[in-house]
Coordinates of N, CA and C in Angstrom, one line a residue:
M3 N 82.2 120.1 236.6 CA 82.0 118.7 236.3 C 80.7 118.2 237.0
K4 N 80.5 118.6 238.2 CA 79.3 118.2 238.9 C 78.1 118.8 238.2
K5 N 78.2 120.0 237.8 CA 77.0 120.6 237.1 C 76.7 119.8 235.8
A6 N 77.7 119.4 235.1 CA 77.4 118.7 233.8 C 76.8 117.3 234.1
L7 N 77.2 116.7 235.2 CA 76.7 115.4 235.6 C 75.2 115.5 236.0
I8 N 74.9 116.5 236.8 CA 73.6 116.8 237.3 C 72.7 117.1 236.1
F9 N 73.2 118.0 235.2 CA 72.4 118.3 234.0 C 72.1 117.1 233.2
T10 N 73.0 116.2 233.0 CA 72.9 115.0 232.2 C 71.8 114.1 232.9
L11 N 71.9 114.0 234.2 CA 71.0 113.1 234.9 C 69.5 113.7 234.8
I12 N 69.4 115.0 234.9 CA 68.1 115.6 234.8 C 67.5 115.4 233.4
L13 N 68.4 115.6 232.4 CA 68.0 115.4 231.0 C 67.5 114.0 230.7
I14 N 68.2 113.0 231.3 CA 67.9 111.6 231.1 C 66.5 111.3 231.7
L15 N 66.3 111.8 232.9 CA 65.1 111.6 233.6 C 63.9 112.2 232.9
T16 N 64.1 113.4 232.4 CA 63.1 114.2 231.7 C 62.7 113.4 230.4
L17 N 63.7 113.1 229.6 CA 63.4 112.4 228.4 C 62.8 111.0 228.6
G18 N 63.2 110.3 229.6 CA 62.6 109.0 230.0 C 61.2 109.1 230.2
G19 N 60.7 110.1 231.0 CA 59.3 110.4 231.2 C 58.5 110.6 229.9
V20 N 59.1 111.4 229.0 CA 58.4 111.7 227.8 C 58.3 110.4 226.9
W21 N 59.3 109.6 226.9 CA 59.2 108.3 226.1 C 58.2 107.4 226.7
G22 N 58.1 107.4 228.1 CA 57.1 106.5 228.7 C 55.7 106.9 228.4
Q23 N 55.5 108.2 228.3 CA 54.1 108.7 228.0 C 53.8 108.3 226.6
T24 N 54.7 108.3 225.7 CA 54.5 108.0 224.3 C 54.1 106.5 224.2
R25 N 54.7 105.7 224.9 CA 54.4 104.2 224.9 C 53.0 104.0 225.4
V26 N 52.7 104.7 226.5 CA 51.3 104.6 227.1 C 50.3 105.1 226.1
E27 N 50.5 106.2 225.5 CA 49.6 106.8 224.5 C 49.4 105.8 223.3
K28 N 50.5 105.2 222.9 CA 50.4 104.2 221.8 C 49.6 103.0 222.2
R29 N 49.8 102.5 223.4 CA 49.0 101.4 223.9 C 47.5 101.7 224.0
I30 N 47.2 102.9 224.5 CA 45.8 103.3 224.6 C 45.2 103.5 223.2
L31 N 45.9 104.0 222.3 CA 45.4 104.2 220.9 C 45.2 102.8 220.3
K32 N 46.1 101.9 220.5 CA 46.0 100.6 219.9 C 44.8 99.8 220.5
E33 N 44.5 100.0 221.8 CA 43.3 99.4 222.4 C 42.1 100.0 221.9
E34 N 42.0 101.3 221.6 CA 40.8 102.0 221.1 C 40.5 101.5 219.7
I35 N 41.6 101.3 218.9 CA 41.4 100.8 217.5 C 40.9 99.3 217.6
A36 N 41.4 98.5 218.5 CA 41.0 97.1 218.6 C 39.5 97.1 219.0
K37 N 39.1 98.0 219.9 CA 37.8 98.0 220.4 C 36.8 98.3 219.3
K38 N 37.2 99.3 218.4 CA 36.4 99.7 217.3 C 36.2 98.6 216.3
E39 N 37.3 97.9 216.0 CA 37.3 96.8 215.1 C 36.4 95.6 215.6
Y40 N 36.5 95.4 216.9 CA 35.7 94.3 217.6 C 34.2 94.7 217.5
L41 N 33.9 95.9 217.7 CA 32.5 96.3 217.7 C 31.9 96.2 216.3
K42 N 32.7 96.5 215.2 CA 32.3 96.3 213.8 C 32.0 94.8 213.5
I43 N 33.0 93.9 214.0 CA 32.8 92.5 213.8 C 31.6 92.0 214.6
K44 N 31.4 92.5 215.8 CA 30.3 92.1 216.6 C 29.0 92.4 215.9
K45 N 28.9 93.6 215.3 CA 27.7 94.1 214.6 C 27.4 93.1 213.4
I46 N 28.5 92.7 212.7 CA 28.3 91.8 211.6 C 27.7 90.5 212.1
M47 N 28.3 90.0 213.1 CA 27.9 88.7 213.7 C 26.4 88.7 214.2
D48 N 26.1 89.9 214.8 CA 24.7 90.0 215.3 C 23.6 89.9 214.2
T49 N 24.0 90.3 212.9 CA 23.1 90.2 211.8 C 22.9 88.8 211.4
K50 N 23.8 87.9 211.7 CA 23.8 86.5 211.3 C 23.7 86.4 209.7
A51 N 24.4 87.3 209.1 CA 24.5 87.4 207.6 C 26.0 87.7 207.3
F52 N 26.8 86.6 207.1 CA 28.2 86.8 206.9 C 28.8 85.7 206.0
L53 N 30.0 86.0 205.5 CA 30.7 85.1 204.6 C 32.1 85.0 205.1
V54 N 32.6 83.8 205.2 CA 34.0 83.6 205.6 C 34.7 83.0 204.3
F55 N 35.6 83.7 203.8 CA 36.4 83.2 202.7 C 37.6 82.4 203.3
V56 N 37.7 81.2 203.0 CA 38.7 80.3 203.6 C 40.0 80.4 202.8
N57 N 41.1 80.6 203.5 CA 42.4 80.6 202.8 C 43.4 79.6 203.3
R58 N 43.0 78.8 204.3 CA 43.9 77.7 204.8 C 43.0 76.6 205.3
V59 N 43.5 75.4 205.2 CA 42.8 74.2 205.8 C 43.9 73.4 206.5
T60 N 43.5 72.8 207.6 CA 44.4 72.0 208.4 C 43.6 70.7 208.8
P61 N 43.9 69.6 208.1 CA 43.2 68.4 208.5 C 43.7 67.9 209.9
S62 N 43.0 67.1 210.6 CA 43.4 66.5 211.9 C 44.7 65.7 211.6
G63 N 45.7 66.1 212.4 CA 47.0 65.4 212.2 C 47.7 65.6 211.0
G64 N 47.3 66.6 210.2 CA 48.0 66.9 208.9 C 48.6 68.3 208.9
A65 N 49.3 68.5 207.8 CA 49.9 69.8 207.6 C 48.9 70.9 207.0
S66 N 49.1 72.1 207.3 CA 48.3 73.2 206.8 C 48.5 73.4 205.3
L67 N 47.4 73.6 204.6 CA 47.5 73.8 203.2 C 46.9 75.2 202.8
N68 N 47.6 75.9 201.9 CA 47.1 77.2 201.4 C 46.0 77.0 200.4
L69 N 44.9 77.7 200.6 CA 43.7 77.7 199.7 C 43.4 79.0 199.2
S70 N 44.2 80.0 199.3 CA 43.9 81.4 199.0 C 43.3 81.7 197.6
R71 N 43.7 80.8 196.6 CA 43.2 81.1 195.3 C 42.2 80.1 194.8
E72 N 41.6 79.4 195.7 CA 40.7 78.3 195.3 C 39.2 78.7 195.4
G73 N 38.8 79.7 196.1 CA 37.4 80.1 196.2 C 36.5 79.4 197.1
Y74 N 37.1 78.9 198.2 CA 36.3 78.1 199.2 C 35.7 79.1 200.2
Y75 N 34.5 78.8 200.7 CA 33.8 79.7 201.6 C 32.8 79.0 202.5
L76 N 32.3 79.7 203.5 CA 31.2 79.4 204.3 C 30.3 80.6 204.3
N77 N 29.1 80.5 203.9 CA 28.1 81.6 203.8 C 27.0 81.3 204.7
F78 N 26.8 82.2 205.7 CA 25.7 82.0 206.7 C 24.8 83.2 206.6
K79 N 23.5 82.9 206.4 CA 22.5 83.9 206.2 C 21.2 83.6 207.0
K80 N 21.0 84.3 208.1 CA 19.8 84.2 209.0 C 19.7 82.7 209.6
D81 N 19.2 81.8 208.8 CA 19.0 80.4 209.4 C 19.5 79.4 208.4
S82 N 20.2 79.8 207.4 CA 20.7 78.8 206.4 C 22.2 78.9 206.2
V83 N 22.8 77.9 205.8 CA 24.3 77.8 205.5 C 24.5 77.3 204.1
N84 N 25.5 77.9 203.5 CA 25.9 77.4 202.2 C 27.4 77.3 202.2
T85 N 28.0 76.1 202.0 CA 29.4 75.9 202.1 C 30.0 75.3 200.9
V86 N 31.2 75.7 200.5 CA 32.0 75.1 199.5 C 33.4 74.9 200.2
L87 N 33.6 73.8 200.8 CA 34.8 73.6 201.6 C 35.5 72.2 201.2
P88 N 36.8 72.2 201.0 CA 37.4 70.9 200.7 C 37.5 70.0 202.0
Y89 N 37.6 68.7 201.8 CA 37.8 67.9 203.0 C 39.0 67.0 202.7
F90 N 39.9 67.0 203.7 CA 41.1 66.1 203.6 C 41.1 65.4 205.0
G91 N 40.7 64.1 205.0 CA 40.7 63.4 206.3 C 40.1 62.0 206.1
V92 N 39.8 61.4 207.2 CA 39.3 60.0 207.1 C 37.7 60.0 207.2
L93 N 37.1 59.3 206.3 CA 35.6 59.1 206.3 C 35.4 57.8 207.0
Y94 N 34.5 57.7 208.0 CA 34.3 56.5 208.7 C 33.0 55.8 208.2
S95 N 32.3 56.4 207.2 CA 31.1 55.9 206.7 C 31.1 56.2 205.2
S96 N 30.3 55.4 204.5 CA 30.2 55.6 203.1 C 29.0 56.6 202.8
N97 N 28.5 57.2 203.9 CA 27.4 58.2 203.7 C 27.9 59.3 202.9
G98 N 27.3 59.6 201.8 CA 27.6 60.7 200.9 C 28.8 60.3 200.0
Y99 N 29.1 59.0 199.9 CA 30.2 58.6 199.0 C 29.9 59.0 197.5
G100 N 30.9 59.4 196.8 CA 30.7 59.8 195.4 C 30.3 61.2 195.2
T101 N 30.3 62.0 196.3 CA 29.9 63.4 196.2 C 31.1 64.3 196.1
G102 N 32.3 63.8 195.9 CA 33.5 64.6 195.8 C 34.2 64.7 197.1
G103 N 33.7 64.3 198.2 CA 34.4 64.2 199.5 C 34.5 65.6 200.2
G104 N 34.1 66.6 199.6 CA 34.1 67.9 200.2 C 32.9 68.2 201.1
I105 N 32.9 69.3 201.8 CA 31.8 69.7 202.6 C 31.1 70.8 201.8
T106 N 30.3 70.4 200.8 CA 29.6 71.3 199.9 C 28.2 71.1 199.9
F107 N 27.4 72.0 200.5 CA 26.0 71.9 200.5 C 25.3 73.2 200.9
K108 N 24.0 73.2 200.7 CA 23.2 74.4 201.1 C 22.0 73.8 201.9
N109 N 21.8 74.3 203.1 CA 20.8 73.7 204.0 C 20.5 74.6 205.1
L110 N 19.5 74.3 205.9 CA 19.2 75.0 207.1 C 20.2 74.8 208.2
A111 N 20.4 75.8 209.0 CA 21.3 75.7 210.2 C 20.4 75.5 211.4
E112 N 20.9 74.7 212.3 CA 20.1 74.4 213.5 C 21.0 74.8 214.8
N113 N 20.3 75.1 215.8 CA 20.9 75.3 217.2 C 22.0 76.3 217.1
A114 N 21.8 77.4 216.4 CA 22.8 78.5 216.3 C 22.9 79.2 217.6
K115 N 24.1 79.3 218.1 CA 24.4 80.0 219.4 C 25.6 80.9 219.2
I116 N 25.5 82.1 219.7 CA 26.6 83.0 219.6 C 27.1 83.4 221.0
E117 N 28.4 83.5 221.3 CA 29.0 83.8 222.6 C 30.0 84.9 222.3
Y118 N 29.9 86.0 223.1 CA 30.8 87.1 223.0 C 31.8 87.1 224.2
D119 N 33.1 87.2 223.9 CA 34.1 87.4 224.9 C 34.6 88.8 224.8
D120 N 34.0 89.8 225.5 CA 34.4 91.2 225.3 C 35.8 91.5 225.9
I121 N 36.3 90.7 226.8 CA 37.6 90.9 227.3 C 38.7 90.5 226.3
K122 N 38.6 89.3 225.7 CA 39.5 88.9 224.7 C 39.2 89.4 223.3
K123 N 38.0 90.0 223.2 CA 37.5 90.6 221.9 C 37.5 89.5 220.8
R124 N 36.7 88.5 221.1 CA 36.5 87.4 220.1 C 35.1 86.9 220.3
I125 N 34.6 86.3 219.2 CA 33.2 85.8 219.2 C 33.2 84.3 218.7
R126 N 32.4 83.5 219.4 CA 32.3 82.1 219.1 C 30.9 81.9 218.6
F127 N 30.7 81.3 217.4 CA 29.4 81.1 216.8 C 29.4 79.6 216.4
R128 N 28.4 78.9 217.0 CA 28.2 77.5 216.8 C 26.9 77.1 216.2
F129 N 26.8 76.2 215.3 CA 25.6 75.7 214.8 C 25.8 74.3 214.2
S130 N 24.7 73.7 213.8 CA 24.8 72.4 213.2 C 23.9 72.4 211.9
S131 N 24.2 71.4 211.0 CA 23.4 71.3 209.8 C 23.5 69.9 209.3
I132 N 22.6 69.5 208.5 CA 22.6 68.1 208.0 C 22.8 68.1 206.5
N133 N 23.8 67.3 206.1 CA 24.1 67.1 204.7 C 24.1 65.6 204.3
L134 N 23.2 65.2 203.5 CA 23.0 63.8 203.0 C 23.0 62.9 204.2
G135 N 22.2 63.2 205.3 CA 22.0 62.4 206.4 C 23.2 62.5 207.5
E136 N 24.1 63.3 207.2 CA 25.3 63.5 208.1 C 25.1 64.8 208.9
R137 N 25.1 64.7 210.2 CA 25.0 66.0 211.0 C 26.4 66.5 211.2
L138 N 26.6 67.8 210.7 CA 27.9 68.4 210.8 C 27.8 69.5 211.8
E139 N 28.8 69.6 212.7 CA 28.9 70.6 213.8 C 29.9 71.6 213.4
F140 N 29.5 72.8 213.4 CA 30.4 74.0 213.0 C 30.7 74.8 214.3
D141 N 31.9 75.1 214.4 CA 32.4 76.0 215.5 C 33.3 77.1 214.9
I142 N 32.8 78.3 214.9 CA 33.5 79.4 214.3 C 34.0 80.3 215.3
L143 N 35.2 80.6 215.3 CA 35.8 81.6 216.3 C 36.3 82.8 215.5
V144 N 35.7 84.0 215.7 CA 36.0 85.2 215.0 C 36.8 86.2 215.9
F145 N 37.9 86.7 215.4 CA 38.7 87.6 216.2 C 38.4 89.0 215.8
K146 N 38.9 89.9 216.7 CA 38.6 91.4 216.5 C 39.0 91.9 215.1
N147 N 40.0 91.3 214.5 CA 40.4 91.8 213.2 C 39.7 91.2 212.0
G148 N 38.7 90.4 212.3 CA 37.9 89.7 211.2 C 38.5 88.4 210.8
E149 N 39.6 88.0 211.3 CA 40.1 86.6 211.0 C 39.2 85.6 211.7
A150 N 38.9 84.5 211.0 CA 38.0 83.5 211.5 C 38.6 82.1 211.4
N151 N 38.4 81.3 212.5 CA 38.8 79.9 212.5 C 37.5 79.0 212.5
I152 N 37.4 78.0 211.6 CA 36.3 77.2 211.6 C 36.7 75.8 211.8
M153 N 36.0 75.1 212.7 CA 36.2 73.7 213.0 C 34.9 73.0 212.6
V154 N 35.0 71.9 211.8 CA 33.9 71.2 211.3 C 34.1 69.7 211.8
G155 N 33.1 69.2 212.6 CA 33.2 67.9 213.1 C 31.9 67.1 212.8
S156 N 32.1 65.8 212.8 CA 31.0 64.9 212.5 C 31.4 63.5 213.1
I157 N 30.4 62.6 213.3 CA 30.7 61.3 213.8 C 31.1 60.4 212.6
Y158 N 30.9 60.9 211.4 CA 31.3 60.1 210.2 C 32.7 60.4 209.6
R159 N 33.3 61.4 210.1 CA 34.6 61.8 209.6 C 35.5 62.5 210.7
T160 N 36.8 62.6 210.5 CA 37.6 63.3 211.4 C 37.4 64.8 211.3
A161 N 37.7 65.5 212.3 CA 37.5 67.0 212.3 C 38.5 67.6 211.4
I162 N 38.1 68.8 210.9 CA 39.0 69.5 210.0 C 38.8 71.0 210.4
Y163 N 39.9 71.7 210.2 CA 40.0 73.1 210.6 C 40.3 74.0 209.4
Y164 N 39.6 75.1 209.3 CA 39.8 76.1 208.3 C 40.1 77.5 208.9
S165 N 40.8 78.3 208.2 CA 40.9 79.7 208.6 C 40.7 80.6 207.4
G166 N 40.2 81.8 207.7 CA 39.9 82.7 206.7 C 39.6 84.1 207.2
K167 N 38.9 84.9 206.4 CA 38.5 86.2 206.7 C 37.0 86.4 206.6
L168 N 36.4 87.1 207.6 CA 35.0 87.3 207.7 C 34.6 88.6 206.9
F169 N 33.5 88.5 206.2 CA 33.0 89.6 205.4 C 31.5 89.7 205.7
K170 N 31.0 90.9 205.6 CA 29.6 91.2 205.8 C 28.8 91.0 204.5
I171 N 27.6 90.5 204.6 CA 26.8 90.3 203.5 C 25.8 91.4 203.4
N172 N 25.6 92.0 202.3 CA 24.6 93.0 202.0 C 23.4 92.3 201.5
E173 N 22.4 92.3 202.4 CA 21.2 91.5 202.0 C 20.4 92.1 200.9
K174 N 20.4 93.3 200.6 CA 19.6 94.0 199.5 C 20.1 93.5 198.2
I175 N 21.4 93.3 198.0 CA 21.8 92.9 196.7 C 22.5 91.6 196.7
N176 N 22.4 90.9 197.9 CA 23.1 89.6 198.1 C 24.5 89.6 197.8
D177 N 25.2 90.6 198.2 CA 26.6 90.8 197.9 C 27.3 90.8 199.2
F178 N 28.7 90.9 199.2 CA 29.4 91.0 200.4 C 30.3 92.2 200.4
S179 N 30.7 92.6 201.5 CA 31.6 93.8 201.6 C 32.6 93.6 202.7
V180 N 33.8 94.1 202.6 CA 34.9 94.0 203.5 C 34.5 94.8 204.8
P181 N 34.7 94.3 206.0 CA 34.5 95.2 207.2 C 35.5 96.4 207.1
E182 N 34.9 97.5 207.5 CA 35.8 98.7 207.5 C 36.7 98.8 208.7

């Protein structure tokens, strides 16, 4: 009986160590994959040529809406921005009244700044642009998996939040491609 008990105890301790190593190995592998994904996203952001397809919008104080089939996007290329984004919120000025109410324009981007958080593996990209006399402030937060959150603010309207997926723009053919 004592031998069976000792054998069982040794077996449990041995298998416990094997299972522990497997979890550690899985964690290390997961961290390596996350690092590779982050480096790919970082490379895309360094080119300053990317496209964010927007699939959700959240107005200030409102409920989140699904936009996955609508074709909304933010396209940033070197020093210009092209956006086709809906707007649901309060306009404080009639500036741009009659233009459909969305944030749809093509113009130069100003004050572009990029910040890398290598520990949390995310990138913050900020810039501003002017549309019909209105200065819009953009704050884009890109995560290691390519998911992106966009906040657009202005003194003429309430802030609005978008979420979507980041894609790389191929400058030679002006096309986009999914990050690998």
